[in-house]
Amino acid sequence: MRVTSDLTDPNFGQPQPCGCVRDEDARTRQDRLLRYSRLGSLERFTFASLLPRGRSTVTAAQERYAHVVEAAHRFADQPEGWLVLTGVPGSGKTHIAAAIANRAIERGVPALFLSVADLLDQLRASYADDAEVPYEQLLEQIRNSPVAIFDDLDAYSATPWAREKFYQVVSHRFHAALPTVFTCDRSPEEIDARLGARLTDPALSQVFVLADREQPRYTNIGGMTRKRLAEYTFEAFRPAGKSVRGRNAVLEGAYREAKKWAQQPTGWLVLLGESGRGKTHLAAAIANERLEAGDSVCYANVPDLLDDLRATFAPDSNQRYDDIFARLREAPVLILDDLGAHQTTPWAQEKLYQILNYRYEGRMPTVITTNTEMSKLDARIASRLGDLHVSVMYEITAPDYRLG
């Protein structure tokens, strides 16, 4: 019920418990709040059932987890502002979020717990004529719940309709500064920039990372698997089955240049030449050497890379465009093999330019192989490859590497 008769009442227009609610006993009230919360089987997830320092055996990770649990305790006892819990699956986000809801219910505070996917499904279903709760009533309940917990934010971006409805809920709670908890695997900015601006606003929100995603040391796009990469070493670089030393000055020079860069990767190394000149072998040998030195390496065949980026736009794709793009831009060592062999569409050129320009501006270690003349590459890309302040360019004009 709401106060509507006295304009001077400080609670005018605000939801207020009716007499029957005020008169109910504690057990009855808790049962009612549990039904309202939609926690279901998560009722068993409490602060008492949490591992105080998480599952990690690393001291720093245990301390970080304990710090998050302490902040969640404070929020549950006095819900104010927003709490955003991020981290890899299995790091304890849902357990902590459910524990907050259960603690609120113990204190007699209504708390609504919904996964984002369930929230959107329920909003869709509420349009039906026979819906148990009409759309407007359900939306009002979600927008104005005294405490709301939205689990698995990563699942929200299925359709423009879903994105817009969820953003309306978030925006309403943001402007009203209503206590809200979000959980997500990725950082909010990665999921959606518009949402990220709300969820990371320091005036309202506290963001906690429970556990960072561990990236593999070696990632590949295309056929250069880790097993195959191991075959391409500097020791195995033997044109026509013979040692490179003293056989061909151009190949020996390419070998020396690649070996020098692998030992001290600074700027870019660009290997040019027709197919079969050993460019891929040398690029892979560099990758092996940097992996042995402790670097993380991303090895991408350019045509396969562009195919993977295009495929992320398919509705059933299990990869995210932003994830692949970020991996290429941020890799400590990036090897782009066979630049120029891709279909030259404006879209492809723009994507490659964005990756290369980002790494060019940051002077990030990058190896590029190409059998395409510089004049036939996108002018913006060719300009960056040819900048001798950043790049070492080596053209291999030797005979076929395999045949000699």
Short mmCIF file of C-alpha atoms in Angstrom, two decimals:
data_model
loop_
_atom_site.label_atom_id
_atom_site.label_comp_id
_atom_site.label_asym_id
_atom_site.label_seq_id
_atom_site.Cartn_x
_atom_site.Cartn_y
_atom_site.Cartn_z
CA MET A 1 0.00 0.00 0.00
CA ARG A 2 1.04 3.64 -0.45
CA VAL A 3 0.37 6.85 1.49
CA THR A 4 -1.85 8.99 -0.76
CA SER A 5 -4.08 11.01 1.59
CA ASP A 6 -1.60 13.36 3.28
CA LEU A 7 0.68 15.41 1.03
CA THR A 8 2.79 16.48 4.02
CA ASP A 9 3.54 12.90 5.07
CA PRO A 10 7.26 12.15 4.41
CA ASN A 11 6.21 8.71 3.16
CA PHE A 12 3.75 10.14 0.62
CA GLY A 13 3.70 7.96 -2.50
CA GLN A 14 6.14 5.42 -1.03
CA PRO A 15 5.31 1.71 -0.57
CA GLN A 16 4.35 0.96 3.04
CA PRO A 17 3.54 -2.35 4.76
CA CYS A 18 -0.15 -2.85 5.44
CA GLY A 19 -1.51 -3.72 8.92
CA CYS A 20 -1.63 -7.45 8.21
CA VAL A 21 2.05 -7.43 7.27
CA ARG A 22 3.00 -5.51 10.41
CA ASP A 23 1.08 -8.01 12.54
CA GLU A 24 2.52 -11.21 11.06
CA ASP A 25 5.04 -13.25 13.06
CA ALA A 26 8.74 -13.42 12.15
CA ARG A 27 8.57 -16.91 10.61
CA THR A 28 5.60 -16.05 8.44
CA ARG A 29 7.29 -12.85 7.30
CA GLN A 30 10.51 -14.65 6.45
CA ASP A 31 8.65 -17.27 4.44
CA ARG A 32 6.85 -14.51 2.55
CA LEU A 33 10.11 -12.69 1.85
CA LEU A 34 11.74 -15.90 0.63
CA ARG A 35 8.88 -16.41 -1.85
CA TYR A 36 9.25 -12.82 -2.99
CA SER A 37 13.02 -13.16 -3.34
CA ARG A 38 12.81 -16.02 -5.89
CA LEU A 39 15.99 -17.48 -4.42
CA GLY A 40 14.65 -21.03 -4.72
CA SER A 41 17.45 -23.54 -4.12
CA LEU A 42 19.91 -20.69 -3.45
CA GLU A 43 18.33 -20.28 -0.04
CA ARG A 44 21.11 -22.55 1.24
CA PHE A 45 23.83 -20.10 0.08
CA THR A 46 24.55 -18.06 3.19
CA PHE A 47 27.57 -16.33 4.69
CA ALA A 48 27.87 -19.25 7.11
CA SER A 49 28.26 -21.71 4.23
CA LEU A 50 30.90 -19.61 2.45
CA LEU A 51 34.55 -20.58 2.54
CA PRO A 52 35.95 -17.50 4.33
CA ARG A 53 39.02 -17.29 2.07
CA GLY A 54 37.77 -19.03 -1.06
CA ARG A 55 39.16 -22.07 -2.86
CA SER A 56 42.47 -20.66 -4.05
CA THR A 57 45.72 -21.81 -2.44
CA VAL A 58 47.43 -18.54 -3.37
CA THR A 59 47.70 -16.17 -0.40
CA ALA A 60 47.06 -13.01 -2.42
CA ALA A 61 43.90 -14.52 -3.97
CA GLN A 62 42.68 -15.65 -0.53
CA GLU A 63 43.14 -12.15 0.88
CA ARG A 64 41.29 -10.60 -2.05
CA TYR A 65 38.40 -13.04 -1.61
CA ALA A 66 38.20 -12.35 2.13
CA HIS A 67 38.11 -8.61 1.39
CA VAL A 68 35.15 -9.08 -0.97
CA VAL A 69 33.27 -11.20 1.60
CA GLU A 70 33.82 -8.49 4.21
CA ALA A 71 32.43 -5.83 1.85
CA ALA A 72 29.43 -8.08 1.07
CA HIS A 73 28.76 -8.48 4.81
CA ARG A 74 28.70 -4.71 5.24
CA PHE A 75 26.37 -4.28 2.26
CA ALA A 76 24.00 -7.00 3.50
CA ASP A 77 23.78 -5.42 6.97
CA GLN A 78 23.32 -1.92 5.59
CA PRO A 79 22.35 -1.97 1.88
CA GLU A 80 23.53 1.24 0.26
CA GLY A 81 24.71 1.95 -3.28
CA TRP A 82 25.73 -0.76 -5.70
CA LEU A 83 28.00 -3.78 -5.42
CA VAL A 84 29.49 -5.27 -8.61
CA LEU A 85 31.17 -8.68 -8.31
CA THR A 86 33.24 -9.84 -11.28
CA GLY A 87 35.47 -12.84 -11.84
CA VAL A 88 35.82 -16.12 -13.67
CA PRO A 89 33.09 -18.78 -13.36
CA GLY A 90 33.43 -20.69 -10.09
CA SER A 91 35.01 -17.83 -8.17
CA GLY A 92 32.06 -17.54 -5.76
CA LYS A 93 30.13 -14.54 -7.11
CA THR A 94 26.67 -16.15 -7.06
CA HIS A 95 27.21 -17.63 -3.60
CA ILE A 96 28.17 -14.24 -2.16
CA ALA A 97 25.25 -12.51 -3.95
CA ALA A 98 22.76 -15.11 -2.64
CA ALA A 99 24.24 -14.75 0.84
CA ILE A 100 23.50 -11.01 0.69
CA ALA A 101 19.88 -11.74 -0.24
CA ASN A 102 19.50 -14.31 2.54
CA ARG A 103 21.01 -11.92 5.10
CA ALA A 104 18.63 -9.13 4.00
CA ILE A 105 15.68 -11.49 4.42
CA GLU A 106 16.89 -12.44 7.92
CA ARG A 107 16.77 -8.74 8.76
CA GLY A 108 13.25 -8.44 7.33
CA VAL A 109 14.28 -6.49 4.21
CA PRO A 110 12.70 -7.59 0.89
CA ALA A 111 15.39 -8.71 -1.56
CA LEU A 112 14.78 -9.83 -5.12
CA PHE A 113 17.27 -12.31 -6.65
CA LEU A 114 17.08 -12.92 -10.41
CA SER A 115 19.51 -14.12 -13.03
CA VAL A 116 19.45 -11.64 -15.91
CA ALA A 117 18.31 -14.35 -18.34
CA ASP A 118 15.36 -15.26 -16.05
CA LEU A 119 14.47 -11.59 -15.59
CA LEU A 120 14.20 -11.07 -19.34
CA ASP A 121 12.25 -14.32 -19.83
CA GLN A 122 9.76 -13.26 -17.18
CA LEU A 123 9.33 -9.82 -18.73
CA ARG A 124 8.62 -11.43 -22.12
CA ALA A 125 6.14 -13.89 -20.58
CA SER A 126 4.32 -11.09 -18.76
CA TYR A 127 2.99 -9.79 -22.11
CA ALA A 128 0.74 -12.86 -22.39
CA ASP A 129 -2.97 -12.39 -21.62
CA ASP A 130 -2.86 -15.19 -19.05
CA ALA A 131 0.37 -14.01 -17.36
CA GLU A 132 0.41 -14.56 -13.60
CA VAL A 133 1.88 -11.08 -13.10
CA PRO A 134 1.11 -8.39 -15.72
CA TYR A 135 4.05 -6.67 -17.41
CA GLU A 136 3.66 -3.28 -15.75
CA GLN A 137 3.34 -4.81 -12.28
CA LEU A 138 6.37 -7.06 -12.79
CA LEU A 139 8.48 -4.23 -14.17
CA GLU A 140 7.51 -2.04 -11.23
CA GLN A 141 8.48 -4.79 -8.78
CA ILE A 142 11.90 -5.27 -10.39
CA ARG A 143 12.65 -1.57 -10.75
CA ASN A 144 11.71 -0.64 -7.17
CA SER A 145 12.65 -3.66 -5.09
CA PRO A 146 14.30 -2.43 -1.84
CA VAL A 147 17.28 -4.69 -2.62
CA ALA A 148 17.76 -6.24 -6.07
CA ILE A 149 20.40 -8.78 -7.10
CA PHE A 150 21.00 -9.43 -10.79
CA ASP A 151 23.12 -12.53 -11.36
CA ASP A 152 25.11 -13.35 -14.52
CA LEU A 153 25.02 -9.99 -16.25
CA ASP A 154 26.92 -11.51 -19.21
CA ALA A 155 23.66 -13.14 -20.40
CA TYR A 156 21.79 -9.88 -20.97
CA SER A 157 22.71 -8.89 -24.54
CA ALA A 158 20.67 -11.37 -26.60
CA THR A 159 18.49 -8.91 -28.57
CA PRO A 160 18.06 -5.13 -28.88
CA TRP A 161 14.77 -5.48 -26.97
CA ALA A 162 16.45 -7.35 -24.11
CA ARG A 163 19.30 -4.84 -23.93
CA GLU A 164 16.90 -1.91 -23.84
CA LYS A 165 14.59 -3.39 -21.19
CA PHE A 166 17.42 -4.32 -18.89
CA TYR A 167 19.04 -0.93 -19.35
CA GLN A 168 15.74 0.72 -18.37
CA VAL A 169 15.74 -1.27 -15.12
CA VAL A 170 19.39 -0.43 -14.40
CA SER A 171 18.95 3.23 -15.27
CA HIS A 172 15.91 3.56 -12.98
CA ARG A 173 17.74 2.00 -10.05
CA PHE A 174 20.79 4.14 -10.79
CA HIS A 175 18.87 7.42 -10.67
CA ALA A 176 17.02 6.32 -7.53
CA ALA A 177 20.28 5.01 -5.98
CA LEU A 178 18.48 1.81 -4.96
CA PRO A 179 20.68 -0.90 -3.36
CA THR A 180 21.64 -3.33 -6.11
CA VAL A 181 24.12 -6.18 -6.58
CA PHE A 182 25.39 -7.35 -9.98
CA THR A 183 27.53 -10.39 -10.81
CA CYS A 184 29.35 -10.91 -14.10
CA ASP A 185 32.25 -12.95 -15.47
CA ARG A 186 33.72 -10.07 -17.46
CA SER A 187 34.20 -6.46 -16.49
CA PRO A 188 31.04 -4.36 -17.05
CA GLU A 189 32.74 -2.22 -19.72
CA GLU A 190 33.46 -5.33 -21.79
CA ILE A 191 29.82 -6.36 -21.72
CA ASP A 192 28.34 -3.01 -22.73
CA ALA A 193 29.85 0.48 -22.61
CA ARG A 194 26.55 2.13 -21.70
CA LEU A 195 25.93 -0.27 -18.82
CA GLY A 196 29.57 -0.09 -17.81
CA ALA A 197 29.32 3.66 -17.27
CA ARG A 198 26.51 3.09 -14.77
CA LEU A 199 27.96 0.05 -13.01
CA THR A 200 31.41 1.57 -12.49
CA ASP A 201 30.33 5.06 -11.41
CA PRO A 202 32.47 5.62 -8.27
CA ALA A 203 29.81 7.87 -6.74
CA LEU A 204 27.47 4.90 -6.38
CA SER A 205 29.23 1.64 -7.14
CA GLN A 206 31.91 -0.56 -5.61
CA VAL A 207 33.50 -3.00 -8.09
CA PHE A 208 35.30 -6.10 -6.80
CA VAL A 209 37.23 -8.67 -8.83
CA LEU A 210 37.18 -12.05 -7.11
CA ALA A 211 39.46 -13.88 -9.55
CA ASP A 212 41.07 -12.77 -12.80
CA ARG A 213 40.77 -14.87 -15.91
CA GLU A 214 44.02 -16.78 -16.47
CA GLN A 215 45.07 -16.38 -20.08
CA PRO A 216 47.01 -19.22 -21.72
CA ARG A 217 50.59 -18.38 -22.56
CA TYR A 218 50.03 -19.34 -26.20
CA THR A 219 46.91 -18.69 -28.27
CA ASN A 220 46.46 -19.26 -31.97
CA ILE A 221 43.99 -18.43 -34.69
CA GLY A 222 44.41 -20.79 -37.60
CA GLY A 223 46.38 -24.00 -37.88
CA MET A 224 49.54 -23.13 -35.94
CA THR A 225 48.74 -25.19 -32.86
CA ARG A 226 51.19 -25.38 -29.96
CA LYS A 227 52.19 -28.88 -31.06
CA ARG A 228 52.84 -27.79 -34.61
CA LEU A 229 54.64 -24.64 -33.49
CA ALA A 230 57.19 -26.77 -31.62
CA GLU A 231 58.47 -28.09 -34.96
CA TYR A 232 59.49 -24.62 -36.17
CA THR A 233 62.65 -23.70 -34.30
CA PHE A 234 65.72 -21.76 -35.32
CA GLU A 235 67.71 -25.02 -35.11
CA ALA A 236 65.29 -26.65 -37.59
CA PHE A 237 65.61 -23.79 -40.10
CA ARG A 238 67.48 -25.74 -42.78
CA PRO A 239 66.67 -24.62 -46.33
CA ALA A 240 66.54 -27.64 -48.65
CA GLY A 241 67.69 -29.75 -45.71
CA LYS A 242 71.01 -27.94 -45.33
CA SER A 243 72.40 -25.50 -42.79
CA VAL A 244 71.61 -21.89 -43.59
CA ARG A 245 75.12 -20.75 -42.75
CA GLY A 246 77.13 -19.91 -45.85
CA ARG A 247 74.51 -21.28 -48.25
CA ASN A 248 72.52 -18.20 -49.15
CA ALA A 249 73.32 -14.68 -47.97
CA VAL A 250 69.67 -13.52 -48.09
CA LEU A 251 68.34 -16.47 -46.09
CA GLU A 252 71.24 -16.21 -43.66
CA GLY A 253 70.49 -12.53 -43.21
CA ALA A 254 66.78 -13.24 -42.58
CA TYR A 255 67.75 -15.91 -40.04
CA ARG A 256 70.08 -13.51 -38.21
CA GLU A 257 67.51 -10.71 -38.19
CA ALA A 258 64.76 -12.97 -36.86
CA LYS A 259 67.09 -14.45 -34.21
CA LYS A 260 68.18 -10.97 -33.12
CA TRP A 261 64.56 -9.77 -32.82
CA ALA A 262 63.54 -12.92 -30.92
CA GLN A 263 66.25 -12.28 -28.34
CA GLN A 264 65.28 -8.63 -27.91
CA PRO A 265 61.75 -7.98 -29.27
CA THR A 266 61.45 -4.25 -29.84
CA GLY A 267 59.01 -2.67 -32.27
CA TRP A 268 58.01 -4.60 -35.36
CA LEU A 269 59.69 -7.15 -37.60
CA VAL A 270 58.24 -7.36 -41.12
CA LEU A 271 59.29 -10.32 -43.30
CA LEU A 272 58.46 -9.94 -46.99
CA GLY A 273 58.80 -12.37 -49.87
CA GLU A 274 57.04 -14.84 -52.09
CA SER A 275 55.50 -18.02 -50.77
CA GLY A 276 57.97 -20.72 -49.72
CA ARG A 277 60.76 -18.36 -48.61
CA GLY A 278 60.77 -19.39 -44.92
CA LYS A 279 58.84 -16.44 -43.48
CA THR A 280 56.37 -18.57 -41.52
CA HIS A 281 59.14 -20.82 -40.17
CA LEU A 282 61.09 -17.82 -38.87
CA ALA A 283 57.97 -16.21 -37.37
CA ALA A 284 57.12 -19.47 -35.59
CA ALA A 285 60.72 -19.82 -34.38
CA ILE A 286 60.43 -16.35 -32.85
CA ALA A 287 57.22 -17.44 -31.10
CA ASN A 288 58.98 -20.49 -29.64
CA GLU A 289 61.87 -18.41 -28.36
CA ARG A 290 59.59 -15.82 -26.72
CA LEU A 291 57.52 -18.57 -25.08
CA GLU A 292 60.70 -20.05 -23.64
CA ALA A 293 61.60 -16.59 -22.35
CA GLY A 294 58.28 -16.41 -20.49
CA ASP A 295 56.28 -14.13 -22.80
CA SER A 296 52.69 -14.73 -23.87
CA VAL A 297 52.31 -15.07 -27.64
CA CYS A 298 49.34 -14.88 -29.98
CA TYR A 299 49.92 -16.39 -33.44
CA ALA A 300 47.25 -15.55 -36.02
CA ASN A 301 46.93 -16.48 -39.66
CA VAL A 302 45.31 -13.35 -41.10
CA PRO A 303 42.67 -14.98 -43.39
CA ASP A 304 41.61 -17.30 -40.54
CA LEU A 305 41.57 -14.35 -38.15
CA LEU A 306 39.14 -12.40 -40.32
CA ASP A 307 36.94 -15.48 -40.76
CA ASP A 308 36.78 -15.88 -36.97
CA LEU A 309 35.88 -12.22 -36.49
CA ARG A 310 33.07 -12.49 -39.05
CA ALA A 311 31.79 -15.70 -37.43
CA THR A 312 31.30 -13.97 -34.06
CA PHE A 313 28.32 -12.10 -35.52
CA ALA A 314 26.39 -15.36 -36.02
CA PRO A 315 23.59 -15.86 -33.44
CA ASP A 316 24.97 -19.28 -32.39
CA SER A 317 28.61 -18.18 -32.11
CA ASN A 318 30.38 -19.34 -28.93
CA GLN A 319 33.04 -16.64 -29.34
CA ARG A 320 32.72 -12.93 -28.70
CA TYR A 321 34.04 -10.39 -31.17
CA ASP A 322 35.39 -8.18 -28.39
CA ASP A 323 37.29 -11.09 -26.82
CA ILE A 324 39.14 -11.96 -30.03
CA PHE A 325 39.80 -8.32 -30.86
CA ALA A 326 41.15 -7.57 -27.38
CA ARG A 327 43.38 -10.66 -27.45
CA LEU A 328 45.04 -9.46 -30.67
CA ARG A 329 45.42 -5.85 -29.59
CA GLU A 330 46.79 -6.62 -26.14
CA ALA A 331 49.02 -9.66 -26.81
CA PRO A 332 52.54 -9.11 -25.39
CA VAL A 333 53.87 -10.60 -28.63
CA LEU A 334 51.64 -10.80 -31.71
CA ILE A 335 52.51 -12.66 -34.90
CA LEU A 336 50.36 -11.95 -37.95
CA ASP A 337 51.15 -14.49 -40.65
CA ASP A 338 50.20 -14.08 -44.30
CA LEU A 339 49.02 -10.49 -44.28
CA GLY A 340 47.55 -9.63 -47.68
CA ALA A 341 46.23 -13.13 -48.42
CA HIS A 342 42.80 -12.15 -47.11
CA GLN A 343 39.81 -10.95 -49.10
CA THR A 344 40.32 -7.21 -49.52
CA THR A 345 36.98 -5.82 -48.38
CA PRO A 346 36.64 -2.43 -46.67
CA TRP A 347 35.50 -4.22 -43.50
CA ALA A 348 38.56 -6.49 -43.44
CA GLN A 349 40.93 -3.60 -44.10
CA GLU A 350 39.35 -1.55 -41.32
CA LYS A 351 39.62 -4.35 -38.75
CA LEU A 352 43.27 -5.01 -39.57
CA TYR A 353 44.03 -1.31 -39.48
CA GLN A 354 42.44 -0.96 -36.04
CA ILE A 355 44.56 -3.81 -34.65
CA LEU A 356 47.79 -2.67 -36.27
CA ASN A 357 47.31 1.00 -35.48
CA TYR A 358 46.72 0.21 -31.80
CA ARG A 359 49.94 -1.78 -31.66
CA TYR A 360 51.81 0.78 -33.76
CA GLU A 361 50.87 3.62 -31.39
CA GLY A 362 51.99 1.53 -28.41
CA ARG A 363 55.16 0.25 -30.15
CA MET A 364 54.04 -3.26 -29.13
CA PRO A 365 56.21 -6.23 -30.27
CA THR A 366 54.71 -7.54 -33.50
CA VAL A 367 55.93 -9.85 -36.28
CA ILE A 368 54.25 -9.64 -39.67
CA THR A 369 54.79 -11.84 -42.71
CA THR A 370 53.45 -11.01 -46.16
CA ASN A 371 53.92 -12.01 -49.79
CA THR A 372 51.98 -8.96 -51.00
CA GLU A 373 53.70 -5.93 -52.46
CA MET A 374 53.51 -2.92 -50.17
CA SER A 375 51.82 -0.88 -52.89
CA LYS A 376 48.90 -3.36 -52.90
CA LEU A 377 48.27 -3.17 -49.15
CA ASP A 378 45.94 -0.63 -47.57
CA ALA A 379 47.90 2.64 -47.62
CA ARG A 380 47.42 3.22 -43.88
CA ILE A 381 48.76 -0.25 -43.06
CA ALA A 382 51.65 -0.01 -45.52
CA SER A 383 52.65 3.34 -44.02
CA ARG A 384 52.93 1.84 -40.55
CA LEU A 385 54.74 -1.30 -41.72
CA GLY A 386 57.24 0.87 -43.57
CA ASP A 387 57.99 3.28 -40.72
CA LEU A 388 61.64 2.51 -40.02
CA HIS A 389 61.41 4.20 -36.64
CA VAL A 390 59.22 1.26 -35.57
CA SER A 391 59.81 -1.55 -38.09
CA VAL A 392 62.70 -3.65 -39.28
CA MET A 393 61.78 -4.78 -42.79
CA TYR A 394 63.52 -7.71 -44.43
CA GLU A 395 62.71 -8.95 -47.92
CA ILE A 396 63.63 -12.58 -48.62
CA THR A 397 64.48 -12.92 -52.30
CA ALA A 398 66.13 -16.35 -52.02
CA PRO A 399 64.97 -19.43 -53.95
CA ASP A 400 62.19 -21.60 -52.59
CA TYR A 401 63.05 -22.39 -48.97
CA ARG A 402 62.03 -26.05 -49.28
CA LEU A 403 63.68 -26.81 -52.63
CA GLY A 404 66.79 -24.65 -52.55
#
